[in-house]
Short mmCIF file of N, CA, C and O in Angstrom, two decimals:
data_model
loop_
_atom_site.label_atom_id
_atom_site.label_comp_id
_atom_site.label_asym_id
_atom_site.label_seq_id
_atom_site.Cartn_x
_atom_site.Cartn_y
_atom_site.Cartn_z
N MET U 1 69.60 145.44 62.43
CA MET U 1 70.56 145.21 61.44
C MET U 1 70.11 145.04 59.98
O MET U 1 69.66 144.19 59.80
N ALA U 2 71.58 145.36 59.11
CA ALA U 2 70.92 145.31 57.82
C ALA U 2 71.29 143.92 56.95
O ALA U 2 72.47 143.48 57.76
N LYS U 3 70.64 143.42 56.25
CA LYS U 3 70.95 142.36 55.80
C LYS U 3 71.78 142.16 54.59
O LYS U 3 71.46 143.49 53.75
N VAL U 4 72.91 141.58 54.43
CA VAL U 4 73.96 141.76 53.52
C VAL U 4 74.18 140.51 52.80
O VAL U 4 74.27 139.23 53.23
N SER U 5 74.23 140.47 51.37
CA SER U 5 74.40 139.33 50.64
C SER U 5 75.50 138.68 50.84
O SER U 5 76.64 139.29 51.38
N PRO U 6 75.89 137.48 50.63
CA PRO U 6 77.16 136.84 50.74
C PRO U 6 78.21 137.22 49.97
O PRO U 6 79.46 137.55 50.21
N GLY U 7 77.97 137.77 48.88
CA GLY U 7 79.16 138.55 48.00
C GLY U 7 79.44 139.80 48.58
O GLY U 7 80.97 140.13 48.41
N GLU U 8 78.37 140.64 49.05
CA GLU U 8 78.94 141.96 49.63
C GLU U 8 79.59 141.66 50.70
O GLU U 8 80.73 142.48 50.99
N PHE U 9 79.28 140.83 51.47
CA PHE U 9 79.91 140.45 53.09
C PHE U 9 81.48 140.15 52.36
O PHE U 9 82.34 140.44 53.30
N VAL U 10 81.42 139.09 51.37
CA VAL U 10 83.07 138.88 51.12
C VAL U 10 83.60 140.38 50.65
O VAL U 10 85.11 140.43 51.08
N ASN U 11 83.17 140.99 49.94
CA ASN U 11 83.88 142.34 49.38
C ASN U 11 83.98 143.22 50.62
O ASN U 11 85.24 143.62 50.63
N GLN U 12 83.30 143.41 51.68
CA GLN U 12 83.53 144.07 52.71
C GLN U 12 84.82 143.57 53.47
O GLN U 12 85.56 144.22 54.24
N VAL U 13 84.78 142.16 53.81
CA VAL U 13 85.82 141.72 54.46
C VAL U 13 87.16 141.77 53.75
O VAL U 13 88.08 141.97 54.28
N GLN U 14 87.16 141.98 52.50
CA GLN U 14 88.32 141.88 51.80
C GLN U 14 89.05 143.53 51.92
O GLN U 14 90.11 143.63 51.92
N THR U 15 87.99 144.33 51.75
CA THR U 15 88.16 145.74 51.73
C THR U 15 88.83 145.69 53.42
O THR U 15 90.00 146.83 53.61
N GLU U 16 88.26 145.51 54.33
CA GLU U 16 88.75 145.50 55.67
C GLU U 16 90.25 144.69 55.80
O GLU U 16 91.18 145.30 56.51
N ALA U 17 90.32 143.55 55.28
CA ALA U 17 91.60 143.04 55.61
C ALA U 17 92.74 143.99 54.48
O ALA U 17 93.76 143.47 55.31
N LYS U 18 92.42 144.63 53.66
CA LYS U 18 93.43 145.40 53.16
C LYS U 18 94.00 146.32 53.95
O LYS U 18 95.06 147.21 53.71
N LYS U 19 93.44 146.81 55.06
CA LYS U 19 93.75 148.05 55.92
C LYS U 19 94.45 147.45 57.01
O LYS U 19 95.06 148.18 57.80
N ILE U 20 94.72 146.07 57.11
CA ILE U 20 95.62 145.42 58.24
C ILE U 20 97.12 145.97 57.84
O ILE U 20 97.44 145.62 56.99
N VAL U 21 97.72 146.61 59.07
CA VAL U 21 99.16 146.94 58.98
C VAL U 21 99.72 145.90 59.89
O VAL U 21 99.77 145.85 61.02
N TRP U 22 100.34 144.99 59.25
CA TRP U 22 101.22 143.92 59.80
C TRP U 22 102.39 144.45 60.48
O TRP U 22 103.16 145.08 59.77
N PRO U 23 102.80 144.03 62.08
CA PRO U 23 104.40 144.31 61.98
C PRO U 23 105.64 143.66 61.50
O PRO U 23 105.02 142.65 60.76
N THR U 24 106.49 144.53 61.43
CA THR U 24 107.81 143.87 60.63
C THR U 24 108.51 143.04 61.34
O THR U 24 108.06 142.77 62.60
N GLY U 25 109.33 142.02 60.71
CA GLY U 25 109.84 140.95 61.68
C GLY U 25 110.73 141.60 62.70
O GLY U 25 110.73 140.96 64.02
N ARG U 26 111.15 142.58 62.41
CA ARG U 26 112.19 143.31 63.50
C ARG U 26 111.31 143.47 64.96
O ARG U 26 111.46 143.38 65.99
N GLU U 27 110.10 144.45 64.53
CA GLU U 27 109.02 144.41 65.46
C GLU U 27 108.38 143.34 66.15
O GLU U 27 108.66 143.33 67.60
N THR U 28 108.14 142.14 65.46
CA THR U 28 107.98 141.17 66.29
C THR U 28 109.05 140.41 67.12
O THR U 28 108.62 140.10 68.01
N ILE U 29 110.07 140.46 66.48
CA ILE U 29 111.32 139.84 67.52
C ILE U 29 111.44 140.82 68.82
O ILE U 29 111.51 140.42 70.15
N MET U 30 111.43 142.19 68.58
CA MET U 30 111.51 143.06 69.66
C MET U 30 110.50 142.72 70.72
O MET U 30 110.66 143.03 72.04
N THR U 31 109.47 142.69 70.24
CA THR U 31 108.32 142.68 71.11
C THR U 31 108.33 141.23 71.98
O THR U 31 107.96 141.21 73.04
N GLY U 32 108.62 140.10 71.29
CA GLY U 32 108.85 139.09 71.98
C GLY U 32 110.00 138.80 73.05
O GLY U 32 109.74 138.53 74.05
N VAL U 33 111.18 139.82 72.64
CA VAL U 33 112.28 139.88 73.56
C VAL U 33 111.71 140.51 74.85
O VAL U 33 112.01 140.35 76.12
N MET U 34 111.13 141.66 74.68
CA MET U 34 110.31 142.41 75.82
C MET U 34 109.46 141.40 76.37
O MET U 34 109.29 141.74 77.80
N VAL U 35 108.54 140.69 76.01
CA VAL U 35 107.82 139.88 76.86
C VAL U 35 108.19 138.85 77.61
O VAL U 35 108.25 138.75 78.66
N VAL U 36 109.48 138.20 76.82
CA VAL U 36 110.45 137.47 77.58
C VAL U 36 111.00 138.09 79.13
O VAL U 36 111.14 137.24 80.06
N ILE U 37 111.59 139.22 78.61
CA ILE U 37 112.06 139.85 79.73
C ILE U 37 111.22 140.37 80.86
O ILE U 37 111.51 140.13 81.95
N MET U 38 110.09 141.03 80.61
CA MET U 38 109.27 141.39 81.41
C MET U 38 108.61 140.05 82.11
O MET U 38 108.29 140.31 83.32
N THR U 39 107.96 138.94 81.57
CA THR U 39 107.92 137.79 82.41
C THR U 39 108.83 137.25 83.35
O THR U 39 108.64 136.87 84.54
N SER U 40 110.11 137.27 82.90
CA SER U 40 111.26 137.02 83.71
C SER U 40 111.34 137.80 85.04
O SER U 40 111.43 137.26 86.17
N LEU U 41 111.21 139.07 84.88
CA LEU U 41 111.34 140.19 85.94
C LEU U 41 110.02 139.94 86.89
O LEU U 41 110.42 139.69 87.93
N LEU U 42 109.08 139.82 86.28
CA LEU U 42 107.76 139.57 87.05
C LEU U 42 107.86 138.19 87.85
O LEU U 42 107.44 138.14 89.24
N GLY U 43 108.38 136.98 87.03
CA GLY U 43 108.40 136.10 87.87
C GLY U 43 109.54 136.13 89.12
O GLY U 43 109.18 135.38 90.11
N LEU U 44 110.69 136.61 89.05
CA LEU U 44 111.74 136.83 89.96
C LEU U 44 110.84 137.61 91.15
O LEU U 44 111.25 137.22 92.13
N PHE U 45 110.20 138.76 90.87
CA PHE U 45 109.57 139.56 91.97
C PHE U 45 108.56 138.78 92.60
O PHE U 45 108.74 138.66 94.02
N PHE U 46 107.87 138.21 92.01
CA PHE U 46 106.95 137.14 92.85
C PHE U 46 107.32 136.15 93.57
O PHE U 46 106.91 135.70 94.61
N PHE U 47 108.53 135.61 92.83
CA PHE U 47 109.21 134.54 93.76
C PHE U 47 109.94 135.19 94.97
O PHE U 47 109.47 134.74 96.13
N GLY U 48 110.38 136.38 94.96
CA GLY U 48 110.84 137.12 96.07
C GLY U 48 109.58 137.31 97.10
O GLY U 48 109.93 137.08 98.14
N ILE U 49 108.84 137.76 96.68
CA ILE U 49 107.56 138.04 97.84
C ILE U 49 107.08 136.94 98.18
O ILE U 49 106.81 136.79 99.37
N ASP U 50 106.88 135.94 97.44
CA ASP U 50 106.34 134.36 97.92
C ASP U 50 107.36 133.99 98.92
O ASP U 50 107.05 133.54 100.08
N THR U 51 108.48 133.90 98.82
CA THR U 51 109.70 133.38 99.80
C THR U 51 109.60 134.35 100.86
O THR U 51 109.71 133.75 102.10
N PHE U 52 109.53 135.80 100.78
CA PHE U 52 109.59 136.58 102.22
C PHE U 52 108.01 136.02 102.80
O PHE U 52 108.29 135.82 103.87
N PHE U 53 107.13 136.07 102.34
CA PHE U 53 105.87 135.88 103.10
C PHE U 53 105.78 134.46 103.59
O PHE U 53 105.22 134.07 104.37
N GLY U 54 106.35 133.42 102.64
CA GLY U 54 106.44 132.34 103.43
C GLY U 54 107.42 132.10 104.48
O GLY U 54 107.12 131.57 105.49
N ALA U 55 108.55 133.00 104.54
CA ALA U 55 109.40 133.19 105.67
C ALA U 55 108.74 133.76 107.20
O ALA U 55 108.77 133.25 108.13
N VAL U 56 107.95 134.90 106.77
CA VAL U 56 107.22 135.34 107.64
C VAL U 56 106.29 134.42 108.19
O VAL U 56 105.75 134.32 109.52
N VAL U 57 105.32 133.74 107.65
CA VAL U 57 104.46 132.81 107.91
C VAL U 57 105.07 131.61 108.78
O VAL U 57 104.57 131.33 109.93
N GLN U 58 106.11 131.11 108.36
CA GLN U 58 106.51 130.04 109.08
C GLN U 58 107.32 130.61 110.49
O GLN U 58 107.01 130.04 111.45
N TRP U 59 107.90 131.91 110.59
CA TRP U 59 108.32 132.55 111.65
C TRP U 59 107.06 132.68 112.63
O TRP U 59 107.24 132.54 113.88
N LEU U 60 105.79 133.04 112.12
CA LEU U 60 104.79 133.52 112.84
C LEU U 60 104.09 132.06 113.39
O LEU U 60 103.81 131.67 114.68
N LEU U 61 104.30 131.02 112.63
CA LEU U 61 103.96 129.67 113.04
C LEU U 61 104.75 129.06 114.43
O LEU U 61 104.53 128.34 115.23
N SER U 62 106.18 129.32 113.93
CA SER U 62 107.13 128.85 114.96
C SER U 62 106.84 129.59 116.45
O SER U 62 106.80 128.87 117.58
N ILE U 63 106.48 130.80 116.33
CA ILE U 63 106.07 131.55 117.51
C ILE U 63 104.91 130.97 118.10
O ILE U 63 104.74 130.59 119.64
N ALA U 64 103.85 131.03 117.57
CA ALA U 64 102.65 130.31 118.10
C ALA U 64 102.99 128.76 118.21
O ALA U 64 102.08 128.37 119.56
N ALA U 65 103.82 128.05 117.78
CA ALA U 65 103.76 126.64 118.38
C ALA U 65 104.70 126.55 119.56
O ALA U 65 104.49 126.06 120.54
N GLY U 66 105.37 127.77 119.86
CA GLY U 66 106.43 127.78 121.08
C GLY U 66 105.33 128.22 122.35
O GLY U 66 105.68 127.91 123.07
N GLN U 67 104.31 129.04 122.23
CA GLN U 67 103.43 129.50 123.04
C GLN U 67 102.49 128.54 123.50
O GLN U 67 101.61 128.73 124.45
N ALA U 68 102.16 127.58 122.59
CA ALA U 68 100.95 126.71 123.13
C ALA U 68 101.23 125.72 124.08
O ALA U 68 101.92 125.36 125.08
#
């Protein structure tokens, strides 16, 4: 790896920083809204799956307790 002087390093960092393209405010808000929607949908989905499997386990346990 080549050694770079501190001044050259700062110049390289500034050059790379100028290449950054930041999202607009609208893009940021739309992305945030999509994140909230997707996490809500996934939360509801996993809540439903957990409830279903919890009911199945309770049903199986009640069957097992009845046969003991």
